[in-house]
Short mmCIF file of C-alpha atoms in Angstrom, two decimals:
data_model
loop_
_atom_site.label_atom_id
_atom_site.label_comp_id
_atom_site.label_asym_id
_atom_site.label_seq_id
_atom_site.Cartn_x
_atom_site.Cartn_y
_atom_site.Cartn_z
CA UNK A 108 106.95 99.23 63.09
CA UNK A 109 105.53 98.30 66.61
CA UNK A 110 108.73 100.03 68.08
CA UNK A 111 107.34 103.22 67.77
CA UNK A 112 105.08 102.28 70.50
CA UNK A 113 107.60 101.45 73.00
CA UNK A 114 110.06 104.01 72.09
CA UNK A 115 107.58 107.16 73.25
CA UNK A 116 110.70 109.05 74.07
CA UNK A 117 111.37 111.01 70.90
CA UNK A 118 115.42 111.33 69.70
CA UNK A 119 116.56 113.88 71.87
CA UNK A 120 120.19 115.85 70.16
CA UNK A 121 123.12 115.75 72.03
CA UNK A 122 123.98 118.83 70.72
CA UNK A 123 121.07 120.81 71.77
CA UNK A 124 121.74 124.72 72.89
CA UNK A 125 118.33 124.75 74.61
CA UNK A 126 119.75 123.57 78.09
CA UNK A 127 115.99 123.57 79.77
CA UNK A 128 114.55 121.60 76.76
CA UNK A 129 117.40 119.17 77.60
CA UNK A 130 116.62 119.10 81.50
CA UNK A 131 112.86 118.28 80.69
CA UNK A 132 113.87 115.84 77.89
CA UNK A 133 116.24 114.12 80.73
CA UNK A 134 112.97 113.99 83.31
CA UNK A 135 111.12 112.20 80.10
CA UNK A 136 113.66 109.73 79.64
CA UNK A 137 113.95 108.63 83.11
CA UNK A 138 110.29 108.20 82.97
CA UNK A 139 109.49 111.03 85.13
CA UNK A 140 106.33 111.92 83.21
CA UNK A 141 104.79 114.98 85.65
CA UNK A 142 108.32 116.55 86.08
CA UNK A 143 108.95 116.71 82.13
CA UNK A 144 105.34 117.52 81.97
CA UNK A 145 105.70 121.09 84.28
CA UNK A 146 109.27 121.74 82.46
CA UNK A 147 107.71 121.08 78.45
CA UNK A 148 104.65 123.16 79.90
CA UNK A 149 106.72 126.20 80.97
CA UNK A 150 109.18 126.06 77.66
CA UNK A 151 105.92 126.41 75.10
CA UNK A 152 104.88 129.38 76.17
CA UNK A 153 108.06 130.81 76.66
CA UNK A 154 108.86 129.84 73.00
CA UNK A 155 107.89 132.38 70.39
CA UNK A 156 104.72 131.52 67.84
CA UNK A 157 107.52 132.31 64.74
CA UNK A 158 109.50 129.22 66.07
CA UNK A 159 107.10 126.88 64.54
CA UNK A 160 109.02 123.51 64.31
CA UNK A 161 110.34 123.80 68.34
CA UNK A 162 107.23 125.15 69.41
CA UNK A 163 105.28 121.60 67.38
CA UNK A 164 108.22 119.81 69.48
CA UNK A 165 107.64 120.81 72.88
CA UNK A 166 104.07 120.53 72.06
CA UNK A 167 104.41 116.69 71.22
CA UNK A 168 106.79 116.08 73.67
CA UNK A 169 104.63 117.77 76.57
CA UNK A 170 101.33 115.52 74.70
CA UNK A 171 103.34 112.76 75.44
CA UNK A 172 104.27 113.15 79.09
CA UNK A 173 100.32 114.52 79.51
CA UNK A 174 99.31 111.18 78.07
CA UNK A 175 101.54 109.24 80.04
CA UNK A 176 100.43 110.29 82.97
CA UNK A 177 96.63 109.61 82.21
CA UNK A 178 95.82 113.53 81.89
CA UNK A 179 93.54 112.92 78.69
CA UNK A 180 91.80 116.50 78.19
CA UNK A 181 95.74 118.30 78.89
CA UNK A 182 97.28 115.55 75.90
CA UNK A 183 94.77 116.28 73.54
CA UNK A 184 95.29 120.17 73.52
CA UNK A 185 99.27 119.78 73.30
CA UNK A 186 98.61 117.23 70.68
CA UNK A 187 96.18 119.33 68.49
CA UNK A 188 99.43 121.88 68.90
CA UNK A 189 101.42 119.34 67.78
CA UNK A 190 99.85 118.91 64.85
CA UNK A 191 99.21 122.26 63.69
CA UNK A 192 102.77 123.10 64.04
CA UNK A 193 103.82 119.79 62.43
CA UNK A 194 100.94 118.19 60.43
CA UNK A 195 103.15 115.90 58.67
CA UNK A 196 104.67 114.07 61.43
CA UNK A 197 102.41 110.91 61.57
CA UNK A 198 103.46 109.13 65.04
CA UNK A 199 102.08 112.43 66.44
CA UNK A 200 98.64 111.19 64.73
CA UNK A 201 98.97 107.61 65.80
CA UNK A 202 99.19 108.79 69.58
CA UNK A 203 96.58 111.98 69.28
CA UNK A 204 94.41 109.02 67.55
CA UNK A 205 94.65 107.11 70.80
CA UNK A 206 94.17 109.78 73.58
CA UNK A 207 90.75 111.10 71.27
CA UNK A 208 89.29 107.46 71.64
CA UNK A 209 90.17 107.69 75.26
CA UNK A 210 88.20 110.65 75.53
CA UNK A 211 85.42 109.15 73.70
CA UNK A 212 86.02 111.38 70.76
CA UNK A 213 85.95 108.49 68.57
CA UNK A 214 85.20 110.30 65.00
CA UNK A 215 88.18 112.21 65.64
CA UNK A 216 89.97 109.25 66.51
CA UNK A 217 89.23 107.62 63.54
CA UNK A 218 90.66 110.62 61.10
CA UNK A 219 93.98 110.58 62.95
CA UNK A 220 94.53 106.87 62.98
CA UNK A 221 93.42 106.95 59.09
CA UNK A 222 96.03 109.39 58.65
CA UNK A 223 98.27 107.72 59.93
CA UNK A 224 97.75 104.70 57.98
CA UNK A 225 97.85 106.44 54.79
CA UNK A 226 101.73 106.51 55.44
CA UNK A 227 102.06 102.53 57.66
CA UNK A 228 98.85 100.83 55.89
CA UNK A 229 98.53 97.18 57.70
CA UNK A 230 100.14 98.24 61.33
CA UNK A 231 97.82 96.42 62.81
CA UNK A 232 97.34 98.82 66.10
CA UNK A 233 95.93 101.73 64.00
CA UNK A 234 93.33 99.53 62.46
CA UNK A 235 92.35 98.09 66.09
CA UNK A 236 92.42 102.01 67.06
CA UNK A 237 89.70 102.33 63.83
CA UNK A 238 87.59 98.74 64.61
CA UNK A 239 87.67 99.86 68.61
CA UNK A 240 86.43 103.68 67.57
CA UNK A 241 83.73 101.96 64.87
CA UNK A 242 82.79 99.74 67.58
CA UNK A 243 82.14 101.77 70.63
CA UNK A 244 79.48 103.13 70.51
CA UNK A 245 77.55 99.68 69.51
CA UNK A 246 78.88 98.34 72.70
CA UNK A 247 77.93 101.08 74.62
CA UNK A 248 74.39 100.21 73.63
CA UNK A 249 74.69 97.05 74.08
CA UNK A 250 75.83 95.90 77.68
CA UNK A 251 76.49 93.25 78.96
CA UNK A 252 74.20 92.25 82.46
CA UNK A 253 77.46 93.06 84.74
CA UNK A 254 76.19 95.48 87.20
CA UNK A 255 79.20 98.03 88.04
CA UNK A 256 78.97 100.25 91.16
CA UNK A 257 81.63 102.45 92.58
CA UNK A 258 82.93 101.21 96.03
CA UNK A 259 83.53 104.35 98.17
CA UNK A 260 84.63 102.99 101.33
CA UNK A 261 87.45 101.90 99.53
CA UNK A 262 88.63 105.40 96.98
CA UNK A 263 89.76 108.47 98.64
CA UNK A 264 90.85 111.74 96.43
CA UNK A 265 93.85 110.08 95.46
CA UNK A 266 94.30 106.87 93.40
CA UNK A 267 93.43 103.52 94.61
CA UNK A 268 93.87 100.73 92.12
CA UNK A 269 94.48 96.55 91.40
CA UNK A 270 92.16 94.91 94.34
CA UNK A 271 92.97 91.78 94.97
CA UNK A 272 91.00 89.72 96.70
CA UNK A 273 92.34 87.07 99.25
CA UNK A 274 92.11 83.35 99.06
CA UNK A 275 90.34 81.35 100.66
CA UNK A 276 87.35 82.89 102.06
CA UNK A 277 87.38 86.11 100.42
CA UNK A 278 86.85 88.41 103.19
CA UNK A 279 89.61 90.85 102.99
CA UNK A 280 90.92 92.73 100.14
CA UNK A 281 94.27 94.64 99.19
CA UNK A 282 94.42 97.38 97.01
CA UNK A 283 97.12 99.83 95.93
CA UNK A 284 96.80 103.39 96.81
CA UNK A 285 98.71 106.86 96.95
CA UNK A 286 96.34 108.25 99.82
CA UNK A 287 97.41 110.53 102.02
CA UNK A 288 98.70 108.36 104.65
CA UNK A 289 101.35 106.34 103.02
CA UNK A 290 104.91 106.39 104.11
CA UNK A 291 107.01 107.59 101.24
CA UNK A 292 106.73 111.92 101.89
CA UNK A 293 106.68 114.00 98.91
CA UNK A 294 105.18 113.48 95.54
CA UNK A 295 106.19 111.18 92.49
CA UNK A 296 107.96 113.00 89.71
CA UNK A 297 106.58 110.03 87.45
CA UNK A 298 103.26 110.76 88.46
CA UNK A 299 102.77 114.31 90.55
CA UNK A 300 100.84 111.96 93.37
CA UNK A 301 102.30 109.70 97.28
CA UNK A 302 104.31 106.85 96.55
CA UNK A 303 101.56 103.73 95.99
CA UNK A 304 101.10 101.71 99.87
CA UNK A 305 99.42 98.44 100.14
CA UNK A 306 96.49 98.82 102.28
CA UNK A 307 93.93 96.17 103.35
CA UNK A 308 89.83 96.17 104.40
CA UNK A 309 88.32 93.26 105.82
CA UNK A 310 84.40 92.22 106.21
CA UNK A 311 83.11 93.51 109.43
CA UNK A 312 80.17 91.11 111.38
CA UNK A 313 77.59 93.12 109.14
CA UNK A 314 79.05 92.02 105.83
CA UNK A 315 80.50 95.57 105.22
CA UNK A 316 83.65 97.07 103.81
CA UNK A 317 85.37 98.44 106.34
CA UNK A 318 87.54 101.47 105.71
CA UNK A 319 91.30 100.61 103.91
CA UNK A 320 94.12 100.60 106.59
CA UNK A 321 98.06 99.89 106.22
CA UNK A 322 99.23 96.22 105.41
CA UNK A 323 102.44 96.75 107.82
CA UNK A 324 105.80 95.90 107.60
CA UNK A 325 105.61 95.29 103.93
CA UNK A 326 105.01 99.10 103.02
CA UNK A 327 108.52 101.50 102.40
CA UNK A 328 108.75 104.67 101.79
CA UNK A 329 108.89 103.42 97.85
CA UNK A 330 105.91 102.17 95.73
CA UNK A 331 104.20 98.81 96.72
CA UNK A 332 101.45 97.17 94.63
CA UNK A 333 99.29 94.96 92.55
CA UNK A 334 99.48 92.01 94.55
CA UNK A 335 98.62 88.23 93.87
CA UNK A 336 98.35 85.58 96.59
CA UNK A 337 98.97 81.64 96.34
CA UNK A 338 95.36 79.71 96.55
CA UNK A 339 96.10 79.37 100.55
CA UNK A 340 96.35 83.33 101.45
CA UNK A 341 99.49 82.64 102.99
CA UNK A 342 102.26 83.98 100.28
CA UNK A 343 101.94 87.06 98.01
CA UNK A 344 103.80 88.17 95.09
CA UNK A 345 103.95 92.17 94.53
CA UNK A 346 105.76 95.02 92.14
CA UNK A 347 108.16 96.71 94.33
CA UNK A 348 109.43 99.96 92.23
CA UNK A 349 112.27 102.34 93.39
CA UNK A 350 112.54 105.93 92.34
CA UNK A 351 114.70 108.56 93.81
CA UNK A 352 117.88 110.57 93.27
CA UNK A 353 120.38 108.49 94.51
CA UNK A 354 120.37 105.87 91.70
CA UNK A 355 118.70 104.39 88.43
CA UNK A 356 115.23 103.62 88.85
CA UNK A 357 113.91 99.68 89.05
CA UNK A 358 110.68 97.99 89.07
CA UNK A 359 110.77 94.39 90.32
CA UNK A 360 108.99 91.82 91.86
CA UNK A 361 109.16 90.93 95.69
CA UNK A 362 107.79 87.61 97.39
CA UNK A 363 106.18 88.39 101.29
CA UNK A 364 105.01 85.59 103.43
CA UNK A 365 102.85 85.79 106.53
CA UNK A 366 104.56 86.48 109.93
CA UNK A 367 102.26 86.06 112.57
CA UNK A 368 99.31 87.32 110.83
CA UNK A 369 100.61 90.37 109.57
CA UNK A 370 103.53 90.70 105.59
CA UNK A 371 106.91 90.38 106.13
CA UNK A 372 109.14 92.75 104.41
CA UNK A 373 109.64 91.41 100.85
CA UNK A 374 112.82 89.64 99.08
CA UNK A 375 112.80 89.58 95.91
CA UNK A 376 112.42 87.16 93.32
CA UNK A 377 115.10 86.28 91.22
CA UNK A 378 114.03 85.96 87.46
CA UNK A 379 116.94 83.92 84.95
CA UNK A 380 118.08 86.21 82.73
CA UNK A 381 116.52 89.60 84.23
CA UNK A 382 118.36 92.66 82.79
CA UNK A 383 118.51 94.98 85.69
CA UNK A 384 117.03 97.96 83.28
CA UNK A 385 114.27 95.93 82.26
CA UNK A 386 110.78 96.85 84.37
CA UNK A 387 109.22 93.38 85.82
CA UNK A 388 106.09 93.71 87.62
CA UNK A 389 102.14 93.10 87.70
CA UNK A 390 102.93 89.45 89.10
CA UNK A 391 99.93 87.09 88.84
CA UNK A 392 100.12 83.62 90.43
CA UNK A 393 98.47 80.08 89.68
CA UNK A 394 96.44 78.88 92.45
CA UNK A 395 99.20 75.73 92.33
CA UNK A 396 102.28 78.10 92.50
CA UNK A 397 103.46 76.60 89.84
CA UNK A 398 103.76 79.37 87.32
CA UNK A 399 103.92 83.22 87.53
CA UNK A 400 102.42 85.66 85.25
CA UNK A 401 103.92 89.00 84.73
CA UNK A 402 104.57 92.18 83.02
CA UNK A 403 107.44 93.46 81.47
CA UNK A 404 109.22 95.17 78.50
CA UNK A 405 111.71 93.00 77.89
CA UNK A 406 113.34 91.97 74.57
CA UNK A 407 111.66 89.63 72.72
CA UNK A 408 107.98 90.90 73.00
CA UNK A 409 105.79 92.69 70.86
CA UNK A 410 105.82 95.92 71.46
CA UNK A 411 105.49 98.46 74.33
CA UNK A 412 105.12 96.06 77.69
CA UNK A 413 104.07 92.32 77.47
CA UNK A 414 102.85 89.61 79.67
CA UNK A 415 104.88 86.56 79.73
CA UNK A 416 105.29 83.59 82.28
CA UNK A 417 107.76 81.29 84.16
CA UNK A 418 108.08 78.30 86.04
CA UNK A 419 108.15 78.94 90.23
CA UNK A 420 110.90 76.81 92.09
CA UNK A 421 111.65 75.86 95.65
CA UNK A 422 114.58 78.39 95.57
CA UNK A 423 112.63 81.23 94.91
CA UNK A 424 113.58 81.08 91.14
CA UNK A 425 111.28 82.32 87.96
CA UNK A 426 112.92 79.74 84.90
CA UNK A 427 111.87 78.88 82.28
CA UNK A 428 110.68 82.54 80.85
CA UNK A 429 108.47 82.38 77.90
CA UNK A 430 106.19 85.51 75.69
CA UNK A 431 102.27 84.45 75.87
CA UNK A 432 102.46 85.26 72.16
CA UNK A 433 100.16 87.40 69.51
CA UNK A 434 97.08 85.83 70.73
CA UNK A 435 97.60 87.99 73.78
CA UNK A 436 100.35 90.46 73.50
CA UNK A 437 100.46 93.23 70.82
CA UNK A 438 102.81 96.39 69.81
CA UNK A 439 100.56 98.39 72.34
CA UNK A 440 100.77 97.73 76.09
CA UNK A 441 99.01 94.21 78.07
CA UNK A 442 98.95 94.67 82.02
CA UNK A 443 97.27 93.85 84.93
CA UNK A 444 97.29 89.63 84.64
CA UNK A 445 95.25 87.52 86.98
CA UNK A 446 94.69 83.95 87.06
CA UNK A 447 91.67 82.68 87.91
CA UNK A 448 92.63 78.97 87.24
CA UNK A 449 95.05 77.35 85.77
CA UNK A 450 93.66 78.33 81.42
CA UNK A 451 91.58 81.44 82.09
CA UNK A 452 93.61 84.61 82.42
CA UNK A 453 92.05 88.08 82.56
CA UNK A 454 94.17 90.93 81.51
CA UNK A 455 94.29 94.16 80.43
CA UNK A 456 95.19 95.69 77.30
CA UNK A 457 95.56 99.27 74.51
CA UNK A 458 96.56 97.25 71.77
CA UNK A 459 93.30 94.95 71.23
CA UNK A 460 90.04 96.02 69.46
CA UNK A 461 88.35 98.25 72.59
CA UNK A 462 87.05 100.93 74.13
CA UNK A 463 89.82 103.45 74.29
CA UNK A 464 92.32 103.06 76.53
CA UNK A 465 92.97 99.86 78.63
CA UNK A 466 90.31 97.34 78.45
CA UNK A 467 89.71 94.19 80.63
CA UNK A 468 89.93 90.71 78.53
CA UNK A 469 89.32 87.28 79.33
CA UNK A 470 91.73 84.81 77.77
CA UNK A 471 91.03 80.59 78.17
CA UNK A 472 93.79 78.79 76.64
CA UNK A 473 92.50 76.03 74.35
CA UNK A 474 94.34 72.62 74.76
CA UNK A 475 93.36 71.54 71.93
CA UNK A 476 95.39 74.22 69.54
CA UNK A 477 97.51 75.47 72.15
CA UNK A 478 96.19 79.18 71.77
CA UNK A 479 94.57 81.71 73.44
CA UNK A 480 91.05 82.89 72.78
CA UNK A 481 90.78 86.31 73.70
CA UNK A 482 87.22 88.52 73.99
CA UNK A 483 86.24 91.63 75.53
CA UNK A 484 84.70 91.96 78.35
CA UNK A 485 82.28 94.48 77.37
CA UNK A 486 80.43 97.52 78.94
CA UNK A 487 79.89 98.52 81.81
CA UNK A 488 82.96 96.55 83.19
CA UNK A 489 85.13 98.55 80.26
CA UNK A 490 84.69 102.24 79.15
CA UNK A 491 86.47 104.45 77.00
CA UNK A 492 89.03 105.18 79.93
CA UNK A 493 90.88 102.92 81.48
CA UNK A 494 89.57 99.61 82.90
CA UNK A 495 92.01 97.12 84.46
CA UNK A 496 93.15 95.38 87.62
CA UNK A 497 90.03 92.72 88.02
CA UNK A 498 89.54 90.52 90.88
CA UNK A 499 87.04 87.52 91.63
CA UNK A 500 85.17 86.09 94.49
CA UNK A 501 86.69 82.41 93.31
CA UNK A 502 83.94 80.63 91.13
CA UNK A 503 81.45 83.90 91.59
CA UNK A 504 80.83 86.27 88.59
CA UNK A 505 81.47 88.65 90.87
CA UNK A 506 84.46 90.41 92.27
CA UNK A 507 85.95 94.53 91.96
CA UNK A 508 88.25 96.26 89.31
CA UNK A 509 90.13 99.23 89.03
CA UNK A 510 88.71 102.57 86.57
CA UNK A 511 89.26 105.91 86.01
CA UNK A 512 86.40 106.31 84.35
CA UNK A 513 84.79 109.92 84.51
CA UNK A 514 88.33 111.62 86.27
CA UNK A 515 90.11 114.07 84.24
CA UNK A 516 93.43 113.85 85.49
CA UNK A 517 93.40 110.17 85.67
CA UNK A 518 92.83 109.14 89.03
CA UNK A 519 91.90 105.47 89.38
CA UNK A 520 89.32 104.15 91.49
CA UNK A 521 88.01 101.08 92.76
CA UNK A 522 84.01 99.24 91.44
CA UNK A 523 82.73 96.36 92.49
CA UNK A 524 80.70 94.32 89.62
CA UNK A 525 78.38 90.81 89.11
CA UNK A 526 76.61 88.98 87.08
CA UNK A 527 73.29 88.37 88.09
CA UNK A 528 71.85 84.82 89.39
CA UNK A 529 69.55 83.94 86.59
CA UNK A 530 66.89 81.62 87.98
CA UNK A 531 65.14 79.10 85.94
CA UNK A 532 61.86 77.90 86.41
CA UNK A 533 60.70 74.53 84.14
CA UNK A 534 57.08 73.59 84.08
CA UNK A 535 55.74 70.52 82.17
CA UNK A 536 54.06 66.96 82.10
CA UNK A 537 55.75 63.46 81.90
CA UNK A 538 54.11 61.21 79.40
CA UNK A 539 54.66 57.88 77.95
CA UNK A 540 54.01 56.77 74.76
CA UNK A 541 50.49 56.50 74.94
CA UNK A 542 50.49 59.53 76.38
CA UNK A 543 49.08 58.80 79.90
CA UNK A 544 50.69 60.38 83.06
CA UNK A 545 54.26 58.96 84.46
CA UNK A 546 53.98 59.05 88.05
CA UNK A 547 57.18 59.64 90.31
CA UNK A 548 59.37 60.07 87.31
CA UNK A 549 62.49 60.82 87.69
CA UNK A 550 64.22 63.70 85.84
CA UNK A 551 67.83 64.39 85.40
CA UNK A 552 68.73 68.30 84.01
CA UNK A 553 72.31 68.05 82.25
CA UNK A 554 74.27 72.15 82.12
CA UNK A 555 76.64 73.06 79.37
CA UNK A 556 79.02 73.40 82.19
CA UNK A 557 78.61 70.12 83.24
CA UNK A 558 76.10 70.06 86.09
CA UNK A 559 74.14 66.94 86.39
CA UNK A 560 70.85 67.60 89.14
CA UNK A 561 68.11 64.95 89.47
CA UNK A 562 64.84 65.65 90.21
CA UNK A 563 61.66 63.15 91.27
CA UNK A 564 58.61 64.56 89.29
CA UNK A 565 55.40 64.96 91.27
CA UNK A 566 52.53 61.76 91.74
#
């Protein structure tokens, strides 16, 4: 059952007579969401109200692309078409389910995803759409203490997403963005926005953010992004993705080192067994280089795209490929890795009990059992959009993410977000037995985490 989440593109008939249903069916396929989008758009209202089942068609079909392309409020009108035109088709209530919870329409998104359970009781993505939709707005009134703030200098009116801070002090950050002044000209037919550029900002003497610039050499005029860097700042990993005329589309991952302070132009990294069709990206490296993390939809996973992992070598070789398992990959989608040591992974995820949309989780493997224990982050960091691409200043609770929280056609932005320093303040007497005084004692305070401070008590 979990292949209906990765097979979004509906069966499209070879023999079809409608030649522009076919031409925006063929945009759909090759993943070119906002191109199929415009096409679908156009057909519905040229298609007469008496042609009921390819009017509920298009409709889906345009929901689809809508949704894939992050346009919630547009998805959720061409699904409620959908469904009035075909009530019976139940996938079309699994995905309207999802895109209502995204919205924050989470009544509505229960009746859909209970519909559609009437016909696949036990898929176990429906009942994480119901226990996320029950459990909203209890976390919404409940927050966590992470202070969230949106970081301006950093967003322009396009998308900026995936900061990532670098190692070892921390005082320059690279983000993905689709501003205006990236290389690639024209628009994405996947998305309707620029080609995605690295660009990096760097600490200025007052401690500020100063405003994004290019990261060089590295940048084409294809899409560059979501990088990870090795613990010494001086090697990054990155999703390189292709899309034009010319030939088939691919999403892989490249490997840039430093050349005299500025990227290199990337190689990329051969993974054993990579199927050239297969999309491979999101790459998250251990501070050791030992392993990478990554993203892909692969066979062998669990539905829709998974994160799995593989062993680095000298020759620039991911072996060893292996699925993180059900602990942390389900039939929905799990994105956005990043390794903050060698057993805590933060991630991002549709298919686990959330908000709506994607939601940011932490993940520390347990040696002990040899799984994963998985838990939400929690509001404000997630939202009933989609939350994903977090970053860390090393050992601080504190670091920036990726939202579009609050944008209606989906354009992400970056926050910043901490924990606050809680301060503890212990007052009290030393006594012996007989209860007299105990001058110059000395006090040793033992932390859960393993601190061990010692303290000389007052005369």
């Amino acid at each position: 059952m979990y292949i209906l989440l990765s097979l979004v593109v509906v069966v499209i008939l070879a023999s079809c007579k409608n030649v522009k249903l076919a031409d925006a069916d063929r945009h759909f396929v090759n993943g070119e969401y906002f191109e199929a989008a415009s096409k679908y758009r156009t057909l519905y209202r040229k298609t007469p109200a008496k042609e009921r089942e390819l009017r509920g068609v298009i409709a889906y079909r345009l929901a689809e692309s809508y949704r894939l392309i992050n346009n919630v409020p547009a998805a959720n009108a061409a699904y409620a078409n959908a469904v009035r035109y075909n009530p019976n088709d139940t996938l079309i209530r699994l995905q309207y389910g999802r895109t209502l919870q995204k919205a924050g329409n989470y009544k509505q998104a229960i009746t859909q995803y209970n519909t559609f359970l009437e016909s696949y009781p036990g898929f176990r993505f429906a009942e994480n759409g119901v226990k996320g939709s029950v459990n909203a707005p209890v976390m919404k009134q409940s927050p966590t203490k992470y202070s969230v703030k949106r970081m301006d200098v950093f967003n322009s009116r396009r998308s900026e997403f995936s900061p990532m801070l670098l190692p070892p002090d921390y005082t320059t950050i690279y983000i993905t963005t689709s501003r205006d002044d990236v290389l690639g000209e024209g628009r994405s037919p996947i998305t309707g926005m620029n080609n995605n550029d690295l660009f990096v900002s760097r600490l200025d003497d007052q401690k500020k953010w100063i405003k994004p610039e290019s990261a060089g050499p590295v940048n084409t005029e294809f899409d560059e992004g979501v990088p990870s860097f090795t613990a010494t700042g001086n090697t990054m990993y990155y999703t390189f993705a292709k899309h034009d005329s010319i030939g088939p589309s691919s999403t892989a991952i490249y490997k840039s080192r430093r050349d005299g302070g500025a990227w290199a132009g990337g190689t990329r990294l051969h993974i054993l067994g990579a199927d050239s069709l297969d999309v491979y990206a999101h790459p998250a490296v251990t501070p050791g280089e030992d392993f990478l993390y990554f993203v892909s939809d692969m066979k062998g996973g669990y539905g829709g795209k998974d994160i799995w992992r593989g062993i680095l070598t000298d020759q620039d070789e991911l072996i060893a490929i292996e699925n993180l398992g059900p602990e942390i990959n389900t039939a929905g989608d799990e994105m956005f890795p990043y390794m903050r040591n060698d057993t805590t992974l933060y991630f991002s995820s549709d298919g686990h009990v959330g908000m709506g949309g994607l939601d940011i989780y932490k993940a520390i493997y347990n040696k002990g059992n040899l799984k994963w224990e998985v838990q939400n982050m929690g509001v404000p960091i997630n939202s009933q959009a989609d939350d994903f691409g977090i970053t860390f200043y090393g050992e601080r609770e504190a670091g920036f993410f990726s939202s579009n929280r609050g944008e209606a056609k989906g354009a992400d932005h970056i926050y910043s977000f901490e924990y606050p320093v809680v301060k503890v303040a212990v007052e009290g007497f030393i006594v012996d037995k007989d209860d007299e005084f105990v001058p110059n004692a000395v006090i040793r305070v033992v932390g859960n985490d393993g601190t061990n401070e010692k303290f000389n008590g007052k005369p």
